[in-house]
mmCIF file of C-alpha atoms in Angstrom:
data_model
loop_
_atom_site.group_PDB
_atom_site.id
_atom_site.type_symbol
_atom_site.label_atom_id
_atom_site.label_comp_id
_atom_site.label_asym_id
_atom_site.label_seq_id
_atom_site.Cartn_x
_atom_site.Cartn_y
_atom_site.Cartn_z
ATOM 1 C CA UNK R 1 -28.927 2.803 3.295
ATOM 2 C CA UNK R 2 -30.590 6.108 4.200
ATOM 3 C CA UNK R 3 -33.602 5.180 2.066
ATOM 4 C CA UNK R 4 -33.806 1.768 3.758
ATOM 5 C CA UNK R 5 -33.732 3.417 7.183
ATOM 6 C CA UNK R 6 -36.431 5.915 6.114
ATOM 7 C CA UNK R 7 -38.671 3.061 4.992
ATOM 8 C CA UNK R 8 -38.132 1.224 8.283
ATOM 9 C CA UNK R 9 -39.072 4.300 10.303
ATOM 10 C CA UNK R 10 -42.145 4.830 8.113
ATOM 11 C CA UNK R 11 -43.236 1.231 8.643
ATOM 12 C CA UNK R 12 -42.954 1.595 12.417
ATOM 13 C CA UNK R 13 -44.959 4.829 12.382
ATOM 14 C CA UNK R 14 -47.688 3.324 10.205
ATOM 15 C CA UNK R 15 -47.938 0.288 12.494
ATOM 16 C CA UNK R 16 -48.290 2.576 15.484
ATOM 17 C CA UNK R 17 -51.110 4.506 13.835
ATOM 18 C CA UNK R 18 -52.945 1.332 12.863
ATOM 19 C CA UNK R 19 -52.931 0.005 16.432
ATOM 20 C CA UNK R 20 -54.623 3.111 17.718
ATOM 21 C CA UNK R 21 -54.030 6.758 18.424
ATOM 22 C CA UNK R 22 -54.439 6.813 22.175
ATOM 23 C CA UNK R 23 -52.975 9.898 23.803
ATOM 24 C CA UNK R 24 -50.804 7.843 26.119
ATOM 25 C CA UNK R 25 -49.210 5.759 23.337
ATOM 26 C CA UNK R 26 -45.409 5.955 23.456
ATOM 27 C CA UNK R 27 -43.800 5.852 19.967
ATOM 28 C CA UNK R 28 -41.495 2.883 19.441
ATOM 29 C CA UNK R 29 -38.077 3.605 17.968
ATOM 30 C CA UNK R 30 -37.169 1.802 14.761
ATOM 31 C CA UNK R 31 -34.822 -1.114 15.402
ATOM 32 C CA UNK R 32 -31.313 -0.665 14.093
ATOM 33 C CA UNK R 33 -30.682 -2.451 10.832
ATOM 34 C CA UNK R 34 -28.254 -5.330 11.104
ATOM 35 C CA UNK R 35 -25.549 -6.197 8.596
ATOM 36 C CA UNK R 36 -27.750 -9.115 7.536
ATOM 37 C CA UNK R 37 -30.737 -6.794 7.002
ATOM 38 C CA UNK R 38 -28.680 -4.420 4.903
ATOM 39 C CA UNK R 39 -27.101 -7.197 2.861
ATOM 40 C CA UNK R 40 -30.522 -8.669 2.131
ATOM 41 C CA UNK R 41 -31.937 -5.291 1.149
ATOM 42 C CA UNK R 42 -29.438 -4.147 -1.472
ATOM 43 C CA UNK R 43 -28.978 -5.121 -5.101
ATOM 44 C CA UNK R 44 -26.013 -6.896 -6.665
ATOM 45 C CA UNK R 45 -24.880 -3.583 -8.105
ATOM 46 C CA UNK R 46 -25.010 -1.930 -4.680
ATOM 47 C CA UNK R 47 -23.116 -4.859 -3.194
ATOM 48 C CA UNK R 48 -20.420 -4.569 -5.851
ATOM 49 C CA UNK R 49 -20.159 -0.861 -5.120
ATOM 50 C CA UNK R 50 -19.086 -1.610 -1.561
ATOM 51 C CA UNK R 51 -15.980 -3.334 -2.951
ATOM 52 C CA UNK R 52 -14.585 -0.105 -4.396
ATOM 53 C CA UNK R 53 -12.591 2.745 -2.904
ATOM 54 C CA UNK R 54 -11.796 5.286 -5.608
ATOM 55 C CA UNK R 55 -10.327 8.734 -6.075
ATOM 56 C CA UNK R 56 -13.012 11.450 -5.911
ATOM 57 C CA UNK R 57 -11.802 12.514 -9.367
ATOM 58 C CA UNK R 58 -13.040 9.198 -10.791
ATOM 59 C CA UNK R 59 -16.605 10.363 -10.208
ATOM 60 C CA UNK R 60 -16.045 13.002 -12.907
ATOM 61 C CA UNK R 61 -16.457 10.896 -16.030
ATOM 62 C CA UNK R 62 -15.323 13.806 -18.213
ATOM 63 C CA UNK R 63 -11.768 13.461 -16.891
ATOM 64 C CA UNK R 64 -9.245 11.245 -18.661
ATOM 65 C CA UNK R 65 -7.696 8.325 -16.805
ATOM 66 C CA UNK R 66 -4.315 10.012 -17.166
ATOM 67 C CA UNK R 67 -5.639 13.120 -15.442
ATOM 68 C CA UNK R 68 -7.326 11.143 -12.678
ATOM 69 C CA UNK R 69 -4.281 9.044 -11.826
ATOM 70 C CA UNK R 70 -1.643 11.778 -12.189
ATOM 71 C CA UNK R 71 -0.914 13.343 -8.799
ATOM 72 C CA UNK R 72 0.507 16.451 -10.477
ATOM 73 C CA UNK R 73 -2.672 17.446 -12.313
ATOM 74 C CA UNK R 74 -5.458 19.556 -10.846
ATOM 75 C CA UNK R 75 -7.823 17.451 -8.775
ATOM 76 C CA UNK R 76 -11.506 17.454 -7.905
ATOM 77 C CA UNK R 77 -12.079 19.600 -4.834
ATOM 78 C CA UNK R 78 -15.866 19.857 -4.697
ATOM 79 C CA UNK R 79 -18.796 17.616 -5.503
ATOM 80 C CA UNK R 80 -20.510 18.551 -8.758
ATOM 81 C CA UNK R 81 -23.933 17.478 -10.001
ATOM 82 C CA UNK R 82 -22.238 15.253 -12.580
ATOM 83 C CA UNK R 83 -20.224 13.542 -9.838
ATOM 84 C CA UNK R 84 -23.405 13.002 -7.798
ATOM 85 C CA UNK R 85 -24.996 11.323 -10.805
ATOM 86 C CA UNK R 86 -21.995 9.016 -11.174
ATOM 87 C CA UNK R 87 -22.225 8.114 -7.488
ATOM 88 C CA UNK R 88 -25.866 7.155 -8.021
ATOM 89 C CA UNK R 89 -24.946 4.950 -10.986
ATOM 90 C CA UNK R 90 -21.792 3.562 -9.367
ATOM 91 C CA UNK R 91 -22.496 3.523 -5.604
ATOM 92 C CA UNK R 92 -18.947 2.966 -4.396
ATOM 93 C CA UNK R 93 -18.013 2.069 -0.850
ATOM 94 C CA UNK R 94 -15.416 4.751 -0.292
ATOM 95 C CA UNK R 95 -13.089 7.450 -1.544
ATOM 96 C CA UNK R 96 -9.383 8.057 -1.015
ATOM 97 C CA UNK R 97 -8.310 11.689 -0.839
ATOM 98 C CA UNK R 98 -5.002 12.878 -2.251
ATOM 99 C CA UNK R 99 -3.164 16.161 -1.890
ATOM 100 C CA UNK R 100 -4.571 17.415 -5.186
ATOM 101 C CA UNK R 101 -8.096 17.059 -3.752
ATOM 102 C CA UNK R 102 -7.258 19.341 -0.837
ATOM 103 C CA UNK R 103 -7.280 23.149 -0.812
ATOM 104 C CA UNK R 104 -7.618 23.983 2.873
ATOM 105 C CA UNK R 105 -9.370 22.668 6.009
ATOM 106 C CA UNK R 106 -12.716 24.307 5.265
ATOM 107 C CA UNK R 107 -12.823 22.979 1.702
ATOM 108 C CA UNK R 108 -11.821 19.448 2.696
ATOM 109 C CA UNK R 109 -14.413 19.263 5.465
ATOM 110 C CA UNK R 110 -17.166 20.456 3.117
ATOM 111 C CA UNK R 111 -16.054 18.100 0.333
ATOM 112 C CA UNK R 112 -16.142 15.043 2.586
ATOM 113 C CA UNK R 113 -19.483 16.094 4.065
ATOM 114 C CA UNK R 114 -21.004 16.507 0.601
ATOM 115 C CA UNK R 115 -19.680 13.143 -0.568
ATOM 116 C CA UNK R 116 -21.202 11.449 2.464
ATOM 117 C CA UNK R 117 -24.532 13.197 1.959
ATOM 118 C CA UNK R 118 -24.659 11.952 -1.635
ATOM 119 C CA UNK R 119 -24.024 8.310 -0.707
ATOM 120 C CA UNK R 120 -26.758 5.886 0.320
ATOM 121 C CA UNK R 121 -24.358 3.892 2.522
ATOM 122 C CA UNK R 122 -21.772 5.834 4.519
ATOM 123 C CA UNK R 123 -18.428 5.952 2.733
ATOM 124 C CA UNK R 124 -14.990 4.967 3.846
ATOM 125 C CA UNK R 125 -13.132 8.276 3.562
ATOM 126 C CA UNK R 126 -9.470 7.390 3.455
ATOM 127 C CA UNK R 127 -6.098 9.067 3.179
ATOM 128 C CA UNK R 128 -2.404 8.160 3.206
ATOM 129 C CA UNK R 129 -1.241 9.936 6.347
ATOM 130 C CA UNK R 130 1.653 7.880 7.660
ATOM 131 C CA UNK R 131 3.727 10.715 9.109
ATOM 132 C CA UNK R 132 6.955 11.686 7.388
ATOM 133 C CA UNK R 133 7.194 11.898 3.613
ATOM 134 C CA UNK R 134 3.827 10.220 3.004
ATOM 135 C CA UNK R 135 1.411 12.618 4.673
ATOM 136 C CA UNK R 136 -1.119 14.388 2.438
ATOM 137 C CA UNK R 137 -2.225 16.869 5.104
ATOM 138 C CA UNK R 138 0.871 17.325 7.259
ATOM 139 C CA UNK R 139 2.846 18.150 4.107
ATOM 140 C CA UNK R 140 0.202 20.594 2.847
ATOM 141 C CA UNK R 141 0.949 24.289 3.306
ATOM 142 C CA UNK R 142 -2.607 25.122 4.420
ATOM 143 C CA UNK R 143 -2.690 22.632 7.297
ATOM 144 C CA UNK R 144 -1.122 23.073 10.708
ATOM 145 C CA UNK R 145 -0.621 19.592 12.121
ATOM 146 C CA UNK R 146 1.845 17.712 14.317
ATOM 147 C CA UNK R 147 4.956 16.855 12.302
ATOM 148 C CA UNK R 148 6.829 13.549 12.281
ATOM 149 C CA UNK R 149 10.170 13.001 10.576
ATOM 150 C CA UNK R 150 9.315 9.401 9.729
ATOM 151 C CA UNK R 151 8.111 6.117 11.150
ATOM 152 C CA UNK R 152 11.754 5.047 11.249
ATOM 153 C CA UNK R 153 12.598 7.982 13.522
ATOM 154 C CA UNK R 154 9.834 6.886 15.876
ATOM 155 C CA UNK R 155 11.092 3.314 15.752
ATOM 156 C CA UNK R 156 14.618 4.430 16.583
ATOM 157 C CA UNK R 157 13.418 5.772 19.940
ATOM 158 C CA UNK R 158 12.797 2.170 20.993
ATOM 159 C CA UNK R 159 9.679 3.233 22.885
ATOM 160 C CA UNK R 160 6.398 1.999 21.442
ATOM 161 C CA UNK R 161 4.545 4.700 23.390
ATOM 162 C CA UNK R 162 5.831 7.121 20.764
ATOM 163 C CA UNK R 163 4.211 5.066 18.002
ATOM 164 C CA UNK R 164 0.946 5.044 19.937
ATOM 165 C CA UNK R 165 1.146 8.823 20.359
ATOM 166 C CA UNK R 166 1.796 9.252 16.641
ATOM 167 C CA UNK R 167 -1.201 7.100 15.721
ATOM 168 C CA UNK R 168 -3.464 8.940 18.153
ATOM 169 C CA UNK R 169 -2.255 12.328 16.953
ATOM 170 C CA UNK R 170 -2.606 11.592 13.241
ATOM 171 C CA UNK R 171 -5.961 9.896 13.745
ATOM 172 C CA UNK R 172 -7.130 12.849 15.780
ATOM 173 C CA UNK R 173 -6.378 15.496 13.216
ATOM 174 C CA UNK R 174 -7.580 13.631 10.124
ATOM 175 C CA UNK R 175 -10.893 12.875 11.836
ATOM 176 C CA UNK R 176 -11.480 16.618 12.276
ATOM 177 C CA UNK R 177 -12.062 16.851 8.525
ATOM 178 C CA UNK R 178 -14.407 13.862 8.242
ATOM 179 C CA UNK R 179 -11.769 11.305 7.303
ATOM 180 C CA UNK R 180 -12.429 7.942 8.948
ATOM 181 C CA UNK R 181 -9.706 5.674 7.510
ATOM 182 C CA UNK R 182 -5.924 5.989 7.399
ATOM 183 C CA UNK R 183 -3.918 3.729 5.114
ATOM 184 C CA UNK R 184 -1.354 3.352 7.884
ATOM 185 C CA UNK R 185 0.713 2.199 9.693
ATOM 186 C CA UNK R 186 3.318 0.664 7.416
ATOM 187 C CA UNK R 187 4.044 -2.861 8.660
ATOM 188 C CA UNK R 188 7.016 -3.524 6.390
ATOM 189 C CA UNK R 189 10.459 -4.450 7.704
ATOM 190 C CA UNK R 190 13.086 -2.304 5.999
ATOM 191 C CA UNK R 191 15.715 -4.960 5.319
ATOM 192 C CA UNK R 192 16.855 -3.919 1.836
ATOM 193 C CA UNK R 193 19.077 -0.799 1.699
ATOM 194 C CA UNK R 194 18.245 -0.421 -2.012
ATOM 195 C CA UNK R 195 14.532 -0.102 -1.259
ATOM 196 C CA UNK R 196 13.565 3.492 -2.026
ATOM 197 C CA UNK R 197 9.776 3.126 -1.964
ATOM 198 C CA UNK R 198 9.625 1.914 1.662
ATOM 199 C CA UNK R 199 12.811 2.975 3.450
ATOM 200 C CA UNK R 200 12.005 5.185 6.419
ATOM 201 C CA UNK R 201 8.269 4.599 6.025
ATOM 202 C CA UNK R 202 8.909 1.357 7.943
ATOM 203 C CA UNK R 203 9.473 1.558 11.686
ATOM 204 C CA UNK R 204 12.592 -0.583 11.665
ATOM 205 C CA UNK R 205 14.845 -3.131 9.999
ATOM 206 C CA UNK R 206 14.340 -5.237 13.133
ATOM 207 C CA UNK R 207 11.094 -7.223 12.815
ATOM 208 C CA UNK R 208 10.531 -7.349 16.578
ATOM 209 C CA UNK R 209 10.828 -3.570 16.890
ATOM 210 C CA UNK R 210 8.589 -3.057 13.865
ATOM 211 C CA UNK R 211 6.005 -5.424 15.364
ATOM 212 C CA UNK R 212 5.873 -3.545 18.675
ATOM 213 C CA UNK R 213 5.579 -0.191 16.924
ATOM 214 C CA UNK R 214 2.855 -1.332 14.531
ATOM 215 C CA UNK R 215 0.719 -2.720 17.358
ATOM 216 C CA UNK R 216 1.136 0.477 19.382
ATOM 217 C CA UNK R 217 0.324 2.713 16.413
ATOM 218 C CA UNK R 218 -2.896 0.781 15.830
ATOM 219 C CA UNK R 219 -3.841 1.317 19.463
ATOM 220 C CA UNK R 220 -3.253 5.022 18.935
ATOM 221 C CA UNK R 221 -5.380 5.236 15.800
ATOM 222 C CA UNK R 222 -8.201 3.395 17.509
ATOM 223 C CA UNK R 223 -8.073 5.721 20.507
ATOM 224 C CA UNK R 224 -8.951 8.538 18.099
ATOM 225 C CA UNK R 225 -11.833 6.599 16.551
ATOM 226 C CA UNK R 226 -10.133 6.185 13.174
ATOM 227 C CA UNK R 227 -9.807 2.965 11.208
ATOM 228 C CA UNK R 228 -6.346 1.872 10.148
ATOM 229 C CA UNK R 229 -4.829 -0.411 7.545
ATOM 230 C CA UNK R 230 -1.498 -2.219 7.820
ATOM 231 C CA UNK R 231 0.505 -2.625 4.620
ATOM 232 C CA UNK R 232 2.029 -3.976 2.347
ATOM 233 C CA UNK R 233 1.371 -7.731 2.806
ATOM 234 C CA UNK R 234 3.345 -9.986 2.554
ATOM 235 C CA UNK R 235 6.088 -7.405 3.045
ATOM 236 C CA UNK R 236 7.530 -4.781 0.694
ATOM 237 C CA UNK R 237 10.666 -4.127 2.734
ATOM 238 C CA UNK R 238 12.969 -6.610 1.004
ATOM 239 C CA UNK R 239 12.263 -5.455 -2.559
ATOM 240 C CA UNK R 240 14.167 -2.963 -4.695
ATOM 241 C CA UNK R 241 11.448 -1.902 -7.155
ATOM 242 C CA UNK R 242 8.681 0.662 -6.689
ATOM 243 C CA UNK R 243 5.453 -1.062 -7.745
ATOM 244 C CA UNK R 244 4.069 2.281 -8.890
ATOM 245 C CA UNK R 245 6.389 1.836 -11.876
ATOM 246 C CA UNK R 246 6.919 -1.897 -12.307
ATOM 247 C CA UNK R 247 6.843 -5.391 -10.895
ATOM 248 C CA UNK R 248 8.634 -6.083 -7.612
ATOM 249 C CA UNK R 249 9.818 -9.463 -6.380
ATOM 250 C CA UNK R 250 11.203 -10.953 -3.205
ATOM 251 C CA UNK R 251 13.026 -14.280 -3.317
ATOM 252 C CA UNK R 252 12.417 -15.132 0.332
ATOM 253 C CA UNK R 253 10.912 -18.456 1.348
ATOM 254 C CA UNK R 254 7.806 -18.660 3.519
ATOM 255 C CA UNK R 255 9.863 -19.792 6.499
ATOM 256 C CA UNK R 256 12.101 -16.745 6.075
ATOM 257 C CA UNK R 257 9.057 -14.495 5.854
ATOM 258 C CA UNK R 258 7.523 -16.057 8.956
ATOM 259 C CA UNK R 259 10.702 -15.192 10.857
ATOM 260 C CA UNK R 260 10.789 -11.602 9.616
ATOM 261 C CA UNK R 261 8.067 -10.009 7.464
ATOM 262 C CA UNK R 262 5.158 -11.756 9.162
ATOM 263 C CA UNK R 263 6.001 -10.571 12.686
ATOM 264 C CA UNK R 264 4.646 -7.003 12.250
ATOM 265 C CA UNK R 265 1.622 -8.279 10.332
ATOM 266 C CA UNK R 266 0.800 -10.822 13.029
ATOM 267 C CA UNK R 267 1.240 -8.131 15.683
ATOM 268 C CA UNK R 268 -0.994 -5.750 13.744
ATOM 269 C CA UNK R 269 -3.684 -8.372 13.323
ATOM 270 C CA UNK R 270 -3.524 -9.234 17.024
ATOM 271 C CA UNK R 271 -3.846 -5.516 17.822
ATOM 272 C CA UNK R 272 -7.060 -5.350 15.800
ATOM 273 C CA UNK R 273 -6.089 -3.721 12.527
ATOM 274 C CA UNK R 274 -9.190 -2.874 10.522
ATOM 275 C CA UNK R 275 -7.710 -3.782 7.150
ATOM 276 C CA UNK R 276 -4.687 -5.484 5.642
ATOM 277 C CA UNK R 277 -3.421 -4.098 2.339
ATOM 278 C CA UNK R 278 -1.958 -6.588 -0.113
ATOM 279 C CA UNK R 279 1.040 -5.587 -2.219
ATOM 280 C CA UNK R 280 1.736 -5.973 -5.922
ATOM 281 C CA UNK R 281 4.819 -8.084 -5.275
ATOM 282 C CA UNK R 282 5.539 -11.578 -6.497
ATOM 283 C CA UNK R 283 7.002 -14.196 -4.172
ATOM 284 C CA UNK R 284 8.131 -17.064 -6.422
ATOM 285 C CA UNK R 285 9.514 -19.165 -3.564
ATOM 286 C CA UNK R 286 6.165 -19.040 -1.761
ATOM 287 C CA UNK R 287 3.496 -19.135 -4.474
ATOM 288 C CA UNK R 288 3.366 -21.086 -7.720
ATOM 289 C CA UNK R 289 0.894 -18.900 -9.615
ATOM 290 C CA UNK R 290 3.418 -16.198 -10.559
ATOM 291 C CA UNK R 291 0.912 -13.486 -9.647
ATOM 292 C CA UNK R 292 1.346 -10.358 -7.532
ATOM 293 C CA UNK R 293 0.133 -10.962 -3.982
ATOM 294 C CA UNK R 294 -2.786 -8.570 -4.485
ATOM 295 C CA UNK R 295 -4.400 -10.907 -7.029
ATOM 296 C CA UNK R 296 -3.001 -14.223 -5.788
ATOM 297 C CA UNK R 297 -5.360 -16.731 -4.201
ATOM 298 C CA UNK R 298 -2.361 -18.593 -2.822
ATOM 299 C CA UNK R 299 -1.150 -15.507 -0.990
ATOM 300 C CA UNK R 300 -4.437 -13.986 0.201
ATOM 301 C CA UNK R 301 -6.636 -17.025 0.807
ATOM 302 C CA UNK R 302 -4.061 -19.708 1.571
ATOM 303 C CA UNK R 303 -1.420 -17.696 3.426
ATOM 304 C CA UNK R 304 -3.044 -14.572 4.906
ATOM 305 C CA UNK R 305 -6.442 -16.043 5.689
ATOM 306 C CA UNK R 306 -5.498 -19.719 6.022
ATOM 307 C CA UNK R 307 -2.108 -19.843 7.739
ATOM 308 C CA UNK R 308 -2.024 -16.436 9.428
ATOM 309 C CA UNK R 309 -5.705 -16.708 10.361
ATOM 310 C CA UNK R 310 -6.843 -13.223 9.349
ATOM 311 C CA UNK R 311 -10.571 -12.990 8.634
ATOM 312 C CA UNK R 312 -10.939 -9.215 8.413
ATOM 313 C CA UNK R 313 -11.073 -6.864 5.449
ATOM 314 C CA UNK R 314 -8.367 -7.288 2.810
ATOM 315 C CA UNK R 315 -7.807 -4.333 0.498
ATOM 316 C CA UNK R 316 -5.551 -4.311 -2.541
ATOM 317 C CA UNK R 317 -2.872 -1.724 -3.059
ATOM 318 C CA UNK R 318 -3.833 0.780 -5.764
ATOM 319 C CA UNK R 319 -4.747 -1.167 -8.887
ATOM 320 C CA UNK R 320 -3.711 1.770 -11.085
ATOM 321 C CA UNK R 321 -0.052 1.072 -10.292
ATOM 322 C CA UNK R 322 2.072 -0.114 -13.194
ATOM 323 C CA UNK R 323 2.928 -3.420 -11.520
ATOM 324 C CA UNK R 324 -0.711 -4.264 -12.320
ATOM 325 C CA UNK R 325 -1.593 -2.142 -15.358
ATOM 326 C CA UNK R 326 1.446 -3.310 -17.336
ATOM 327 C CA UNK R 327 0.020 -6.835 -17.320
ATOM 328 C CA UNK R 328 -3.719 -6.692 -16.648
ATOM 329 C CA UNK R 329 -6.691 -4.586 -17.696
ATOM 330 C CA UNK R 330 -8.835 -2.851 -15.090
ATOM 331 C CA UNK R 331 -11.491 -5.477 -15.687
ATOM 332 C CA UNK R 332 -9.106 -8.405 -15.291
ATOM 333 C CA UNK R 333 -7.368 -7.204 -12.142
ATOM 334 C CA UNK R 334 -10.649 -6.363 -10.401
ATOM 335 C CA UNK R 335 -12.169 -9.787 -10.996
ATOM 336 C CA UNK R 336 -8.913 -11.591 -10.189
ATOM 337 C CA UNK R 337 -8.510 -9.740 -6.881
ATOM 338 C CA UNK R 338 -11.986 -10.744 -5.711
ATOM 339 C CA UNK R 339 -11.401 -14.325 -6.828
ATOM 340 C CA UNK R 340 -8.127 -14.277 -4.880
ATOM 341 C CA UNK R 341 -9.925 -13.350 -1.663
ATOM 342 C CA UNK R 342 -9.602 -9.562 -1.517
ATOM 343 C CA UNK R 343 -12.582 -7.563 -0.276
ATOM 344 C CA UNK R 344 -11.854 -4.008 -1.421
ATOM 345 C CA UNK R 345 -10.468 -2.884 -4.771
ATOM 346 C CA UNK R 346 -8.421 0.266 -4.257
ATOM 347 C CA UNK R 347 -8.172 2.841 -7.052
ATOM 348 C CA UNK R 348 -8.615 0.795 -10.241
ATOM 349 C CA UNK R 349 -7.150 2.504 -13.294
ATOM 350 C CA UNK R 350 -10.605 2.698 -14.885
ATOM 351 C CA UNK R 351 -13.089 2.217 -12.088
ATOM 352 C CA UNK R 352 -16.281 2.146 -14.197
ATOM 353 C CA UNK R 353 -14.861 -0.608 -16.400
ATOM 354 C CA UNK R 354 -13.714 -2.513 -13.309
ATOM 355 C CA UNK R 355 -17.086 -2.025 -11.612
ATOM 356 C CA UNK R 356 -19.054 -3.229 -14.626
ATOM 357 C CA UNK R 357 -16.711 -6.216 -15.000
ATOM 358 C CA UNK R 358 -17.319 -7.343 -11.416
ATOM 359 C CA UNK R 359 -21.089 -6.946 -11.844
ATOM 360 C CA UNK R 360 -20.910 -9.026 -15.034
ATOM 361 C CA UNK R 361 -18.744 -11.643 -13.304
ATOM 362 C CA UNK R 362 -21.361 -12.050 -10.573
ATOM 363 C CA UNK R 363 -24.187 -12.205 -13.078
ATOM 364 C CA UNK R 364 -22.462 -14.872 -15.201
ATOM 365 C CA UNK R 365 -21.255 -16.899 -12.216
ATOM 366 C CA UNK R 366 -17.528 -16.235 -12.565
ATOM 367 C CA UNK R 367 -17.832 -14.767 -9.066
ATOM 368 C CA UNK R 368 -20.613 -16.387 -7.052
ATOM 369 C CA UNK R 369 -23.032 -14.165 -5.175
ATOM 370 C CA UNK R 370 -22.044 -16.070 -2.034
ATOM 371 C CA UNK R 371 -18.444 -14.949 -2.584
ATOM 372 C CA UNK R 372 -19.641 -11.381 -3.140
ATOM 373 C CA UNK R 373 -21.748 -11.494 0.034
ATOM 374 C CA UNK R 374 -18.752 -12.736 2.005
ATOM 375 C CA UNK R 375 -16.769 -9.592 1.188
ATOM 376 C CA UNK R 376 -19.691 -7.206 1.537
ATOM 377 C CA UNK R 377 -20.518 -8.681 4.953
ATOM 378 C CA UNK R 378 -16.950 -8.020 6.117
ATOM 379 C CA UNK R 379 -17.121 -4.452 4.828
ATOM 380 C CA UNK R 380 -20.522 -3.691 6.360
ATOM 381 C CA UNK R 381 -19.480 -5.285 9.651
ATOM 382 C CA UNK R 382 -16.489 -2.948 9.779
ATOM 383 C CA UNK R 383 -18.640 0.058 8.941
ATOM 384 C CA UNK R 384 -21.133 -0.937 11.633
ATOM 385 C CA UNK R 385 -18.315 -1.223 14.178
ATOM 386 C CA UNK R 386 -17.510 2.447 13.572
ATOM 387 C CA UNK R 387 -21.167 3.532 13.444
ATOM 388 C CA UNK R 388 -21.023 4.185 9.704
ATOM 389 C CA UNK R 389 -24.353 2.483 8.978
#
């Protein structure tokens, strides 16, 4: 992107010189590149790169997949020359920072700045900062931030202004370090008492309360200039399995989901959420393909886009989770997610294999370039909205 802009500026300057060098000539500023201009000016490989948000560690090809995906191992905390080279070869669209990538505020700010400087198109720089137990910075000893017990505690107040304040506060402090995307708020409805993975991450067991809180939280995030992502579509609240470790299922019908799970998602979409994250849960009474929602065309294209009417960016949940890796290779899940209607592939288990598989799928026609352009246009439009182009 930066090279494209440089060439545009050069062309304008050359044109000015050719038309004369009169002393009173006023230089003309280069016109801003549109999404269409950018899309037309990048290669298939660069387009495919925009579909990926990865861990920074994945840029270090010397690391094993086990090391990269294990939150307890030492993480990448600075950009090395080898990582820069990988970013040139695999020009991804974003990175997601985890606690193991963070030392202190100064380090994090420098790390994000260096990653952005090394990327031709500005990166999504994301983090899971929900407030409560899922908060990479608030739960880090070196960061002094506002503290929140949980989304559920905010929901229990019954006042959506508190959810807006939480979103504004969290968005405000993560943006100080160069982070521009929060994988929050959680739009699940906590209806299953045996659900340990969601629980108090959801605002409420009452779908109407959850809907009000989700919409208000989005307003708060946006007031701080940070993008947000509601999750986990079509609703992880009525499951009893953690998809990090296995397949989760809900037996609800679509009508039941419309009366409960869909209310917060509809409210979040109406409030202008920037992304919707699809979950690795199967819904056998809604879809016939037997696939997790994150790679199901019936769930993403037919239900989310068709019936709910959402035309924004769809991002998968992390594709390195065992609900996916137990059944599909990195290559398979990446291609299937794009075919299903997803736009962004979050944290594939082996991102280079996944990346190369999507490139090959476009080149051999398994994924049409028109389908690729559809997702890249959504992504670039979102980046342009936040002045990231």
